[in-house]
PDB file of C-alpha atoms in Angstrom:
ATOM      1  CA  MET A   1      -5.156  25.112  60.719  1.00  0.00           C
ATOM      2  CA  THR A   2      -2.155  23.386  62.297  1.00  0.00           C
ATOM      3  CA  GLN A   3       1.379  24.460  61.366  1.00  0.00           C
ATOM      4  CA  HIS A   4       3.684  23.496  58.516  1.00  0.00           C
ATOM      5  CA  HIS A   5       2.773  20.441  56.443  1.00  0.00           C
ATOM      6  CA  ASP A   6      -0.630  20.008  58.213  1.00  0.00           C
ATOM      7  CA  ARG A   7      -1.442  23.588  56.998  1.00  0.00           C
ATOM      8  CA  LEU A   8      -1.120  22.437  53.306  1.00  0.00           C
ATOM      9  CA  VAL A   9      -3.248  19.087  54.206  1.00  0.00           C
ATOM     10  CA  ALA A  10      -5.968  21.491  55.608  1.00  0.00           C
ATOM     11  CA  ILE A  11      -5.870  23.730  52.500  1.00  0.00           C
ATOM     12  CA  HIS A  12      -6.127  20.678  50.144  1.00  0.00           C
ATOM     13  CA  GLU A  13      -9.054  19.514  52.295  1.00  0.00           C
ATOM     14  CA  PHE A  14     -10.842  22.735  52.095  1.00  0.00           C
ATOM     15  CA  MET A  15     -10.164  22.980  48.404  1.00  0.00           C
ATOM     16  CA  LYS A  16     -11.079  19.273  47.688  1.00  0.00           C
ATOM     17  CA  GLU A  17     -13.918  20.008  45.394  1.00  0.00           C
ATOM     18  CA  GLU A  18     -12.019  22.629  43.412  1.00  0.00           C
ATOM     19  CA  LEU A  19      -8.852  20.314  43.158  1.00  0.00           C
ATOM     20  CA  LEU A  20     -11.152  17.546  41.934  1.00  0.00           C
ATOM     21  CA  HIS A  21     -12.242  19.899  38.915  1.00  0.00           C
ATOM     22  CA  PHE A  22      -8.461  20.458  38.388  1.00  0.00           C
ATOM     23  CA  GLU A  23      -7.498  16.846  38.499  1.00  0.00           C
ATOM     24  CA  ASN A  24     -10.348  16.022  35.980  1.00  0.00           C
ATOM     25  CA  ALA A  25      -9.048  18.820  33.776  1.00  0.00           C
ATOM     26  CA  MET A  26      -5.394  17.385  34.002  1.00  0.00           C
ATOM     27  CA  LYS A  27      -6.650  13.997  32.982  1.00  0.00           C
ATOM     28  CA  LYS A  28      -8.455  15.509  29.973  1.00  0.00           C
ATOM     29  CA  HIS A  29      -5.584  17.580  28.732  1.00  0.00           C
ATOM     30  CA  LEU A  30      -2.902  14.958  29.250  1.00  0.00           C
ATOM     31  CA  SER A  31      -4.965  12.535  27.177  1.00  0.00           C
ATOM     32  CA  SER A  32      -2.717  11.532  24.195  1.00  0.00           C
ATOM     33  CA  GLY A  33      -2.544   8.739  21.565  1.00  0.00           C
ATOM     34  CA  THR A  34       1.160   8.481  22.436  1.00  0.00           C
ATOM     35  CA  LYS A  35       1.623   6.212  25.493  1.00  0.00           C
ATOM     36  CA  LYS A  36       5.170   7.637  26.284  1.00  0.00           C
ATOM     37  CA  ILE A  37       3.679  11.168  26.666  1.00  0.00           C
ATOM     38  CA  GLU A  38       1.096   9.844  29.196  1.00  0.00           C
ATOM     39  CA  ASP A  39       3.669   7.775  31.040  1.00  0.00           C
ATOM     40  CA  ILE A  40       6.207  10.627  31.538  1.00  0.00           C
ATOM     41  CA  SER A  41       3.502  13.068  32.406  1.00  0.00           C
ATOM     42  CA  GLN A  42       1.932  10.641  35.053  1.00  0.00           C
ATOM     43  CA  HIS A  43       5.489   9.940  36.392  1.00  0.00           C
ATOM     44  CA  ILE A  44       5.889  13.612  37.177  1.00  0.00           C
ATOM     45  CA  ILE A  45       2.302  14.256  38.466  1.00  0.00           C
ATOM     46  CA  ASN A  46       2.136  11.054  40.553  1.00  0.00           C
ATOM     47  CA  GLY A  47       5.591  12.055  42.144  1.00  0.00           C
ATOM     48  CA  GLY A  48       3.675  14.529  44.486  1.00  0.00           C
ATOM     49  CA  GLY A  49       3.989  18.200  44.554  1.00  0.00           C
ATOM     50  CA  LYS A  50       2.228  20.923  46.468  1.00  0.00           C
ATOM     51  CA  LYS A  51      -0.075  22.244  43.674  1.00  0.00           C
ATOM     52  CA  ILE A  52       0.653  25.843  44.924  1.00  0.00           C
ATOM     53  CA  ARG A  53       0.397  27.322  41.469  1.00  0.00           C
ATOM     54  CA  PRO A  54      -3.037  25.773  40.474  1.00  0.00           C
ATOM     55  CA  LEU A  55      -4.382  26.393  43.898  1.00  0.00           C
ATOM     56  CA  ILE A  56      -3.726  30.042  43.413  1.00  0.00           C
ATOM     57  CA  VAL A  57      -5.624  30.019  40.071  1.00  0.00           C
ATOM     58  CA  LEU A  58      -8.503  28.219  41.661  1.00  0.00           C
ATOM     59  CA  ALA A  59      -8.774  30.230  44.830  1.00  0.00           C
ATOM     60  CA  VAL A  60      -8.251  33.678  43.237  1.00  0.00           C
ATOM     61  CA  ALA A  61     -10.971  32.933  40.670  1.00  0.00           C
ATOM     62  CA  ARG A  62     -13.410  31.953  43.403  1.00  0.00           C
ATOM     63  CA  THR A  63     -12.402  34.917  45.590  1.00  0.00           C
ATOM     64  CA  CYS A  64     -13.099  37.109  42.712  1.00  0.00           C
ATOM     65  CA  GLY A  65     -16.593  35.760  42.309  1.00  0.00           C
ATOM     66  CA  TYR A  66     -16.127  33.351  39.468  1.00  0.00           C
ATOM     67  CA  GLN A  67     -18.908  30.652  39.337  1.00  0.00           C
ATOM     68  CA  GLY A  68     -17.783  28.465  36.190  1.00  0.00           C
ATOM     69  CA  LEU A  69     -15.453  25.601  35.751  1.00  0.00           C
ATOM     70  CA  LEU A  70     -12.979  26.993  33.210  1.00  0.00           C
ATOM     71  CA  HIS A  71     -10.777  28.095  36.006  1.00  0.00           C
ATOM     72  CA  ALA A  72      -9.906  24.388  36.369  1.00  0.00           C
ATOM     73  CA  ASP A  73      -8.634  24.188  32.813  1.00  0.00           C
ATOM     74  CA  LEU A  74      -6.640  27.304  33.487  1.00  0.00           C
ATOM     75  CA  ALA A  75      -5.149  25.649  36.743  1.00  0.00           C
ATOM     76  CA  ALA A  76      -4.260  22.651  34.697  1.00  0.00           C
ATOM     77  CA  MET A  77      -2.697  25.004  32.037  1.00  0.00           C
ATOM     78  CA  ILE A  78      -0.367  26.417  34.775  1.00  0.00           C
ATOM     79  CA  GLU A  79       0.637  23.063  36.142  1.00  0.00           C
ATOM     80  CA  LEU A  80       1.344  21.797  32.654  1.00  0.00           C
ATOM     81  CA  ILE A  81       3.778  24.638  32.165  1.00  0.00           C
ATOM     82  CA  HIS A  82       5.394  24.019  35.551  1.00  0.00           C
ATOM     83  CA  VAL A  83       5.733  20.257  34.833  1.00  0.00           C
ATOM     84  CA  ALA A  84       7.245  21.191  31.551  1.00  0.00           C
ATOM     85  CA  THR A  85       9.873  23.266  33.184  1.00  0.00           C
ATOM     86  CA  LEU A  86      10.687  20.550  35.676  1.00  0.00           C
ATOM     87  CA  LEU A  87      11.208  18.115  32.769  1.00  0.00           C
ATOM     88  CA  HIS A  88      13.637  20.499  31.107  1.00  0.00           C
ATOM     89  CA  ASP A  89      15.256  21.663  34.308  1.00  0.00           C
ATOM     90  CA  ASP A  90      16.252  18.107  35.308  1.00  0.00           C
ATOM     91  CA  VAL A  91      17.849  17.518  31.953  1.00  0.00           C
ATOM     92  CA  VAL A  92      19.845  20.793  32.302  1.00  0.00           C
ATOM     93  CA  ASP A  93      20.814  20.158  35.699  1.00  0.00           C
ATOM     94  CA  GLU A  94      21.498  16.498  34.991  1.00  0.00           C
ATOM     95  CA  GLY A  95      19.257  15.752  37.968  1.00  0.00           C
ATOM     96  CA  SER A  96      18.389  12.130  39.037  1.00  0.00           C
ATOM     97  CA  LEU A  97      16.030  12.775  42.087  1.00  0.00           C
ATOM     98  CA  ARG A  98      13.115  14.967  42.596  1.00  0.00           C
ATOM     99  CA  ARG A  99      10.550  14.821  45.408  1.00  0.00           C
ATOM    100  CA  GLY A 100      12.365  11.748  46.807  1.00  0.00           C
ATOM    101  CA  GLY A 101      12.012   9.706  43.544  1.00  0.00           C
ATOM    102  CA  LYS A 102      13.846   9.347  40.301  1.00  0.00           C
ATOM    103  CA  THR A 103      13.448  12.090  37.700  1.00  0.00           C
ATOM    104  CA  ALA A 104      11.734  11.550  34.429  1.00  0.00           C
ATOM    105  CA  ASN A 105      15.097  11.846  32.423  1.00  0.00           C
ATOM    106  CA  ALA A 106      16.635   9.352  34.724  1.00  0.00           C
ATOM    107  CA  VAL A 107      13.902   6.704  34.020  1.00  0.00           C
ATOM    108  CA  PHE A 108      12.995   7.624  30.445  1.00  0.00           C
ATOM    109  CA  GLY A 109      16.072   9.454  29.079  1.00  0.00           C
ATOM    110  CA  ASN A 110      16.916  13.094  28.250  1.00  0.00           C
ATOM    111  CA  ALA A 111      15.725  13.248  24.716  1.00  0.00           C
ATOM    112  CA  VAL A 112      12.214  12.010  25.361  1.00  0.00           C
ATOM    113  CA  SER A 113      12.025  14.193  28.555  1.00  0.00           C
ATOM    114  CA  ILE A 114      12.700  17.327  26.594  1.00  0.00           C
ATOM    115  CA  LEU A 115      10.191  16.384  23.784  1.00  0.00           C
ATOM    116  CA  VAL A 116       7.477  15.640  26.170  1.00  0.00           C
ATOM    117  CA  GLY A 117       8.138  18.859  27.999  1.00  0.00           C
ATOM    118  CA  ASP A 118       7.654  20.591  24.631  1.00  0.00           C
ATOM    119  CA  PHE A 119       4.461  18.783  24.234  1.00  0.00           C
ATOM    120  CA  LEU A 120       3.109  19.933  27.697  1.00  0.00           C
ATOM    121  CA  TYR A 121       4.090  23.593  26.773  1.00  0.00           C
ATOM    122  CA  THR A 122       2.184  23.486  23.527  1.00  0.00           C
ATOM    123  CA  ARG A 123      -0.822  21.873  25.169  1.00  0.00           C
ATOM    124  CA  ALA A 124      -0.869  24.565  27.747  1.00  0.00           C
ATOM    125  CA  PHE A 125      -1.269  27.053  24.984  1.00  0.00           C
ATOM    126  CA  GLN A 126      -3.979  24.961  23.276  1.00  0.00           C
ATOM    127  CA  ILE A 127      -5.935  25.239  26.497  1.00  0.00           C
ATOM    128  CA  MET A 128      -5.626  29.027  26.478  1.00  0.00           C
ATOM    129  CA  VAL A 129      -6.792  29.215  22.866  1.00  0.00           C
ATOM    130  CA  GLN A 130      -9.842  27.134  23.815  1.00  0.00           C
ATOM    131  CA  VAL A 131     -10.735  29.441  26.803  1.00  0.00           C
ATOM    132  CA  LYS A 132     -10.670  32.227  24.229  1.00  0.00           C
ATOM    133  CA  ALA A 133      -9.323  34.985  26.402  1.00  0.00           C
ATOM    134  CA  GLN A 134      -6.873  37.114  24.723  1.00  0.00           C
ATOM    135  CA  GLU A 135      -5.708  38.651  28.021  1.00  0.00           C
ATOM    136  CA  ILE A 136      -4.675  35.283  29.388  1.00  0.00           C
ATOM    137  CA  LEU A 137      -2.665  34.499  26.267  1.00  0.00           C
ATOM    138  CA  GLU A 138      -0.867  37.864  26.667  1.00  0.00           C
ATOM    139  CA  VAL A 139      -0.082  37.137  30.421  1.00  0.00           C
ATOM    140  CA  MET A 140       1.052  33.809  29.791  1.00  0.00           C
ATOM    141  CA  SER A 141       3.265  34.330  26.675  1.00  0.00           C
ATOM    142  CA  GLU A 142       4.967  37.167  28.659  1.00  0.00           C
ATOM    143  CA  ALA A 143       5.457  35.012  31.789  1.00  0.00           C
ATOM    144  CA  THR A 144       6.788  31.813  29.953  1.00  0.00           C
ATOM    145  CA  ASN A 145       9.146  33.998  28.014  1.00  0.00           C
ATOM    146  CA  LYS A 146      10.601  35.555  31.132  1.00  0.00           C
ATOM    147  CA  THR A 147      10.794  32.249  32.748  1.00  0.00           C
ATOM    148  CA  ALA A 148      12.847  30.912  29.922  1.00  0.00           C
ATOM    149  CA  GLU A 149      14.998  34.041  30.030  1.00  0.00           C
ATOM    150  CA  GLY A 150      15.554  33.585  33.799  1.00  0.00           C
ATOM    151  CA  GLU A 151      16.663  29.859  33.294  1.00  0.00           C
ATOM    152  CA  VAL A 152      19.128  30.988  30.649  1.00  0.00           C
ATOM    153  CA  ILE A 153      20.600  33.766  32.833  1.00  0.00           C
ATOM    154  CA  GLN A 154      20.948  31.331  35.778  1.00  0.00           C
ATOM    155  CA  LEU A 155      22.703  28.786  33.598  1.00  0.00           C
ATOM    156  CA  VAL A 156      25.122  31.360  32.288  1.00  0.00           C
ATOM    157  CA  HIS A 157      25.750  32.513  35.932  1.00  0.00           C
ATOM    158  CA  ASN A 158      26.042  28.958  37.341  1.00  0.00           C
ATOM    159  CA  LYS A 159      29.134  28.361  39.452  1.00  0.00           C
ATOM    160  CA  HIS A 160      29.966  32.191  39.408  1.00  0.00           C
ATOM    161  CA  LEU A 161      30.643  33.128  42.969  1.00  0.00           C
ATOM    162  CA  GLU A 162      30.831  36.767  41.994  1.00  0.00           C
ATOM    163  CA  LEU A 163      27.008  36.816  41.341  1.00  0.00           C
ATOM    164  CA  LYS A 164      25.669  39.822  43.031  1.00  0.00           C
ATOM    165  CA  ARG A 165      22.521  39.694  45.304  1.00  0.00           C
ATOM    166  CA  GLN A 166      20.467  41.915  43.057  1.00  0.00           C
ATOM    167  CA  ASP A 167      21.382  39.825  39.965  1.00  0.00           C
ATOM    168  CA  TYR A 168      20.225  36.739  41.712  1.00  0.00           C
ATOM    169  CA  MET A 169      16.981  38.359  42.719  1.00  0.00           C
ATOM    170  CA  ASP A 170      16.452  39.211  39.156  1.00  0.00           C
ATOM    171  CA  ILE A 171      16.945  35.552  38.248  1.00  0.00           C
ATOM    172  CA  ILE A 172      14.387  34.206  40.547  1.00  0.00           C
ATOM    173  CA  ASP A 173      11.904  37.070  39.713  1.00  0.00           C
ATOM    174  CA  LYS A 174      12.076  35.742  35.955  1.00  0.00           C
ATOM    175  CA  LYS A 175      12.310  32.024  36.574  1.00  0.00           C
ATOM    176  CA  THR A 176       9.975  31.392  39.440  1.00  0.00           C
ATOM    177  CA  ALA A 177       7.968  34.412  40.361  1.00  0.00           C
ATOM    178  CA  GLN A 178       6.488  35.315  36.995  1.00  0.00           C
ATOM    179  CA  ILE A 179       4.590  32.111  36.741  1.00  0.00           C
ATOM    180  CA  PHE A 180       3.281  32.602  40.237  1.00  0.00           C
ATOM    181  CA  CYS A 181       2.217  36.120  39.249  1.00  0.00           C
ATOM    182  CA  ALA A 182       0.660  34.852  36.248  1.00  0.00           C
ATOM    183  CA  ALA A 183      -1.330  32.279  38.083  1.00  0.00           C
ATOM    184  CA  ALA A 184      -2.842  34.913  40.200  1.00  0.00           C
ATOM    185  CA  GLN A 185      -3.608  37.093  37.224  1.00  0.00           C
ATOM    186  CA  VAL A 186      -5.237  34.286  35.253  1.00  0.00           C
ATOM    187  CA  GLY A 187      -7.578  33.611  38.169  1.00  0.00           C
ATOM    188  CA  SER A 188      -8.674  37.259  38.279  1.00  0.00           C
ATOM    189  CA  ILE A 189      -9.033  37.485  34.520  1.00  0.00           C
ATOM    190  CA  ILE A 190     -11.290  34.502  34.134  1.00  0.00           C
ATOM    191  CA  ALA A 191     -13.404  36.117  36.856  1.00  0.00           C
ATOM    192  CA  GLU A 192     -13.494  39.429  34.771  1.00  0.00           C
ATOM    193  CA  SER A 193     -11.937  41.430  37.615  1.00  0.00           C
ATOM    194  CA  SER A 194     -11.154  45.115  37.037  1.00  0.00           C
ATOM    195  CA  LEU A 195      -7.625  45.888  35.987  1.00  0.00           C
ATOM    196  CA  ASP A 196      -6.852  47.384  39.185  1.00  0.00           C
ATOM    197  CA  ASN A 197      -7.880  44.241  41.034  1.00  0.00           C
ATOM    198  CA  GLN A 198      -5.796  42.277  38.423  1.00  0.00           C
ATOM    199  CA  LYS A 199      -2.748  44.255  39.501  1.00  0.00           C
ATOM    200  CA  LYS A 200      -3.359  43.609  43.097  1.00  0.00           C
ATOM    201  CA  TRP A 201      -3.523  39.695  42.470  1.00  0.00           C
ATOM    202  CA  ALA A 202      -0.486  40.070  40.169  1.00  0.00           C
ATOM    203  CA  ASN A 203       1.364  41.507  43.012  1.00  0.00           C
ATOM    204  CA  TYR A 204       0.043  38.771  45.425  1.00  0.00           C
ATOM    205  CA  GLY A 205       1.320  36.152  43.059  1.00  0.00           C
ATOM    206  CA  TYR A 206       4.779  37.687  42.350  1.00  0.00           C
ATOM    207  CA  ASN A 207       5.541  38.067  46.128  1.00  0.00           C
ATOM    208  CA  ILE A 208       4.423  34.474  46.773  1.00  0.00           C
ATOM    209  CA  GLY A 209       6.699  33.268  44.007  1.00  0.00           C
ATOM    210  CA  MET A 210       9.691  35.276  45.424  1.00  0.00           C
ATOM    211  CA  ALA A 211       9.039  33.913  48.911  1.00  0.00           C
ATOM    212  CA  PHE A 212       8.687  30.349  47.515  1.00  0.00           C
ATOM    213  CA  GLN A 213      11.888  30.256  45.640  1.00  0.00           C
ATOM    214  CA  LEU A 214      13.862  31.805  48.491  1.00  0.00           C
ATOM    215  CA  MET A 215      12.481  29.105  50.747  1.00  0.00           C
ATOM    216  CA  ASP A 216      13.652  26.573  48.268  1.00  0.00           C
ATOM    217  CA  ASP A 217      17.121  28.069  48.356  1.00  0.00           C
ATOM    218  CA  LEU A 218      17.000  27.654  52.091  1.00  0.00           C
ATOM    219  CA  LEU A 219      15.633  24.231  52.371  1.00  0.00           C
ATOM    220  CA  ASP A 220      18.311  22.851  50.022  1.00  0.00           C
ATOM    221  CA  TYR A 221      20.643  23.346  52.972  1.00  0.00           C
ATOM    222  CA  THR A 222      18.297  22.752  55.862  1.00  0.00           C
ATOM    223  CA  ALA A 223      15.538  20.232  54.964  1.00  0.00           C
ATOM    224  CA  ASN A 224      15.220  17.011  56.780  1.00  0.00           C
ATOM    225  CA  PRO A 225      15.139  14.424  53.906  1.00  0.00           C
ATOM    226  CA  LYS A 226      12.934  12.132  56.062  1.00  0.00           C
ATOM    227  CA  LEU A 227      10.386  14.700  56.586  1.00  0.00           C
ATOM    228  CA  SER A 228      10.523  16.534  53.261  1.00  0.00           C
ATOM    229  CA  GLY A 229      11.239  13.741  50.822  1.00  0.00           C
ATOM    230  CA  LYS A 230      13.634  16.443  49.394  1.00  0.00           C
ATOM    231  CA  VAL A 231      17.364  15.700  48.737  1.00  0.00           C
ATOM    232  CA  THR A 232      19.453  18.221  50.490  1.00  0.00           C
ATOM    233  CA  GLY A 233      22.689  19.707  49.057  1.00  0.00           C
ATOM    234  CA  GLN A 234      21.471  19.427  45.420  1.00  0.00           C
ATOM    235  CA  ASP A 235      22.541  23.174  44.733  1.00  0.00           C
ATOM    236  CA  LEU A 236      25.875  22.505  46.447  1.00  0.00           C
ATOM    237  CA  SER A 237      26.385  19.277  44.303  1.00  0.00           C
ATOM    238  CA  GLU A 238      25.704  21.428  41.224  1.00  0.00           C
ATOM    239  CA  GLY A 239      27.855  24.270  42.185  1.00  0.00           C
ATOM    240  CA  LYS A 240      24.674  26.451  41.995  1.00  0.00           C
ATOM    241  CA  VAL A 241      25.121  29.832  43.714  1.00  0.00           C
ATOM    242  CA  THR A 242      21.998  30.844  45.507  1.00  0.00           C
ATOM    243  CA  LEU A 243      21.237  33.567  48.071  1.00  0.00           C
ATOM    244  CA  PRO A 244      22.545  31.733  51.192  1.00  0.00           C
ATOM    245  CA  ILE A 245      25.956  31.532  49.527  1.00  0.00           C
ATOM    246  CA  ILE A 246      25.699  35.068  48.194  1.00  0.00           C
ATOM    247  CA  HIS A 247      25.052  36.414  51.674  1.00  0.00           C
ATOM    248  CA  ALA A 248      27.733  34.241  53.280  1.00  0.00           C
ATOM    249  CA  LEU A 249      30.222  35.662  50.840  1.00  0.00           C
ATOM    250  CA  GLU A 250      29.187  39.194  51.485  1.00  0.00           C
ATOM    251  CA  GLN A 251      29.874  38.611  55.185  1.00  0.00           C
ATOM    252  CA  SER A 252      33.221  36.941  54.725  1.00  0.00           C
ATOM    253  CA  SER A 253      36.876  37.775  54.776  1.00  0.00           C
ATOM    254  CA  SER A 254      39.037  37.030  51.969  1.00  0.00           C
ATOM    255  CA  GLU A 255      40.250  33.830  53.639  1.00  0.00           C
ATOM    256  CA  GLU A 256      36.753  32.753  54.240  1.00  0.00           C
ATOM    257  CA  LYS A 257      35.754  33.501  50.779  1.00  0.00           C
ATOM    258  CA  GLN A 258      38.381  31.211  49.611  1.00  0.00           C
ATOM    259  CA  ILE A 259      37.202  28.359  51.774  1.00  0.00           C
ATOM    260  CA  ILE A 260      33.609  28.807  50.381  1.00  0.00           C
ATOM    261  CA  SER A 261      35.079  28.912  46.858  1.00  0.00           C
ATOM    262  CA  GLU A 262      36.994  25.614  47.363  1.00  0.00           C
ATOM    263  CA  ILE A 263      33.984  23.892  48.891  1.00  0.00           C
ATOM    264  CA  MET A 264      31.767  25.095  46.020  1.00  0.00           C
ATOM    265  CA  SER A 265      34.183  24.070  43.330  1.00  0.00           C
ATOM    266  CA  GLN A 266      34.187  20.480  44.689  1.00  0.00           C
ATOM    267  CA  LYS A 267      30.473  20.177  43.963  1.00  0.00           C
ATOM    268  CA  SER A 268      30.098  17.454  46.558  1.00  0.00           C
ATOM    269  CA  VAL A 269      27.184  16.892  49.133  1.00  0.00           C
ATOM    270  CA  LYS A 270      30.070  15.433  51.348  1.00  0.00           C
ATOM    271  CA  ASN A 271      30.936  19.080  52.064  1.00  0.00           C
ATOM    272  CA  LEU A 272      27.257  19.905  53.225  1.00  0.00           C
ATOM    273  CA  ASP A 273      27.996  19.978  56.858  1.00  0.00           C
ATOM    274  CA  LYS A 274      31.058  22.321  56.196  1.00  0.00           C
ATOM    275  CA  ILE A 275      28.933  24.779  54.296  1.00  0.00           C
ATOM    276  CA  ARG A 276      26.152  24.485  56.668  1.00  0.00           C
ATOM    277  CA  HIS A 277      28.553  25.521  59.516  1.00  0.00           C
ATOM    278  CA  ILE A 278      29.510  28.615  57.576  1.00  0.00           C
ATOM    279  CA  LEU A 279      26.136  29.551  56.552  1.00  0.00           C
ATOM    280  CA  HIS A 280      25.043  29.376  60.292  1.00  0.00           C
ATOM    281  CA  LYS A 281      28.165  31.395  61.390  1.00  0.00           C
ATOM    282  CA  LYS A 282      27.289  34.072  58.852  1.00  0.00           C
ATOM    283  CA  CYS A 283      23.478  33.984  59.830  1.00  0.00           C
ATOM    284  CA  SER A 284      22.935  33.490  56.104  1.00  0.00           C
ATOM    285  CA  LEU A 285      20.021  30.971  56.551  1.00  0.00           C
ATOM    286  CA  GLU A 286      18.345  33.371  58.959  1.00  0.00           C
ATOM    287  CA  TYR A 287      18.936  36.205  56.513  1.00  0.00           C
ATOM    288  CA  VAL A 288      17.318  34.317  53.635  1.00  0.00           C
ATOM    289  CA  HIS A 289      14.274  33.220  55.879  1.00  0.00           C
ATOM    290  CA  GLN A 290      13.778  36.805  56.731  1.00  0.00           C
ATOM    291  CA  GLN A 291      13.736  37.895  53.066  1.00  0.00           C
ATOM    292  CA  ALA A 292      11.127  35.134  52.203  1.00  0.00           C
ATOM    293  CA  VAL A 293       8.965  36.333  55.152  1.00  0.00           C
ATOM    294  CA  HIS A 294       9.188  39.897  53.910  1.00  0.00           C
ATOM    295  CA  PHE A 295       7.836  38.900  50.484  1.00  0.00           C
ATOM    296  CA  SER A 296       5.118  36.662  52.078  1.00  0.00           C
ATOM    297  CA  GLN A 297       3.937  39.706  54.045  1.00  0.00           C
ATOM    298  CA  LYS A 298       3.880  41.844  50.942  1.00  0.00           C
ATOM    299  CA  ALA A 299       1.800  39.257  49.281  1.00  0.00           C
ATOM    300  CA  LYS A 300      -0.686  39.410  52.192  1.00  0.00           C
ATOM    301  CA  GLU A 301      -0.740  43.155  52.036  1.00  0.00           C
ATOM    302  CA  ALA A 302      -1.418  43.224  48.325  1.00  0.00           C
ATOM    303  CA  ILE A 303      -4.888  41.777  49.039  1.00  0.00           C
ATOM    304  CA  GLU A 304      -5.688  43.532  52.185  1.00  0.00           C
ATOM    305  CA  GLU A 305      -8.634  45.434  50.596  1.00  0.00           C
ATOM    306  CA  VAL A 306     -10.128  42.290  48.923  1.00  0.00           C
ATOM    307  CA  VAL A 307     -13.451  41.465  50.416  1.00  0.00           C
ATOM    308  CA  ASP A 308     -12.973  38.761  53.124  1.00  0.00           C
ATOM    309  CA  SER A 309     -14.049  35.123  52.185  1.00  0.00           C
ATOM    310  CA  GLN A 310     -13.082  31.575  52.819  1.00  0.00           C
ATOM    311  CA  PHE A 311     -11.143  31.485  49.512  1.00  0.00           C
ATOM    312  CA  LYS A 312      -9.265  34.679  50.593  1.00  0.00           C
ATOM    313  CA  SER A 313      -8.420  33.069  53.861  1.00  0.00           C
ATOM    314  CA  ILE A 314      -6.957  30.170  51.898  1.00  0.00           C
ATOM    315  CA  LEU A 315      -4.758  32.500  49.921  1.00  0.00           C
ATOM    316  CA  LEU A 316      -3.488  34.166  53.028  1.00  0.00           C
ATOM    317  CA  GLU A 317      -2.801  30.698  54.499  1.00  0.00           C
ATOM    318  CA  LEU A 318      -0.823  29.877  51.378  1.00  0.00           C
ATOM    319  CA  ALA A 319       1.378  32.932  51.960  1.00  0.00           C
ATOM    320  CA  ASP A 320       1.994  31.762  55.581  1.00  0.00           C
ATOM    321  CA  PHE A 321       2.546  28.158  54.380  1.00  0.00           C
ATOM    322  CA  THR A 322       5.054  29.196  51.848  1.00  0.00           C
ATOM    323  CA  VAL A 323       7.550  30.435  54.567  1.00  0.00           C
ATOM    324  CA  ASN A 324       6.841  27.964  57.259  1.00  0.00           C
ATOM    325  CA  ARG A 325       7.171  24.705  55.333  1.00  0.00           C
ATOM    326  CA  HIS A 326       9.717  22.020  55.656  1.00  0.00           C
ATOM    327  CA  ARG A 327       9.687  20.817  51.976  1.00  0.00           C
TER     328      ARG A 327
END
């Protein structure tokens, strides 16, 4: 497989049949008599996305020997929860662009975006009830609760330059890594894996999630919009304190901290070059990438003892892609 974006293309190509099952499940579960729900759902889904979370469900289930098709419904369930969080996040962050296109709230309005997000959450839990696996309900109720908690904690600490590194790691643990962790667990549960193996897969998913969020933090300052379709400087424009800023502050003198504080308080992408210069000077971007690679490596180590297969290779490839992506 080639590097960076081509890696994901190759992964999608190998998983084409599995993704087709997933897409059919998405169509089935998004069916609604209310046109506005379908319009907004399709707006988000057609906007692209890497489908990392459903890929994890699908590939873990197959790696663990699952032969049925319920894993596609569960992959759809994970994606519905993810899409619901995007709808809610964009309202909270007053976002207008995502994946190079307008956010649902910018197109349809805040109120309906929130309500459709609620619909997707509840539809996801209906899927879990239909699958009739109590363990999956337990895992997902815990994960979604932690995700909501993480979002609240991040909102409370928004614009707080005194945010400590460990506090931020705790936030991304909850708001991002827990759903990745749950995705891997769900794949192993539907395959009736042993509790010991479920723990290994949970560890894999958690570490992928941590690496993924750290790379998002990094790419917000470094991504090439033409290559990524991602609007850079969004965290800066929202005054959002992420690990690159936290690390730079830790390495700065009082005078330098004041400069960073002034830039962040202005909440303007016009200051992107200024803050990039500081982040490069303090090696903060390099540090964040190293941390992401650390978590990616831990994910691969978590499944070292799993029997080799093409699906396991895909999961190892996902770990590498997570930290070598440009979007």
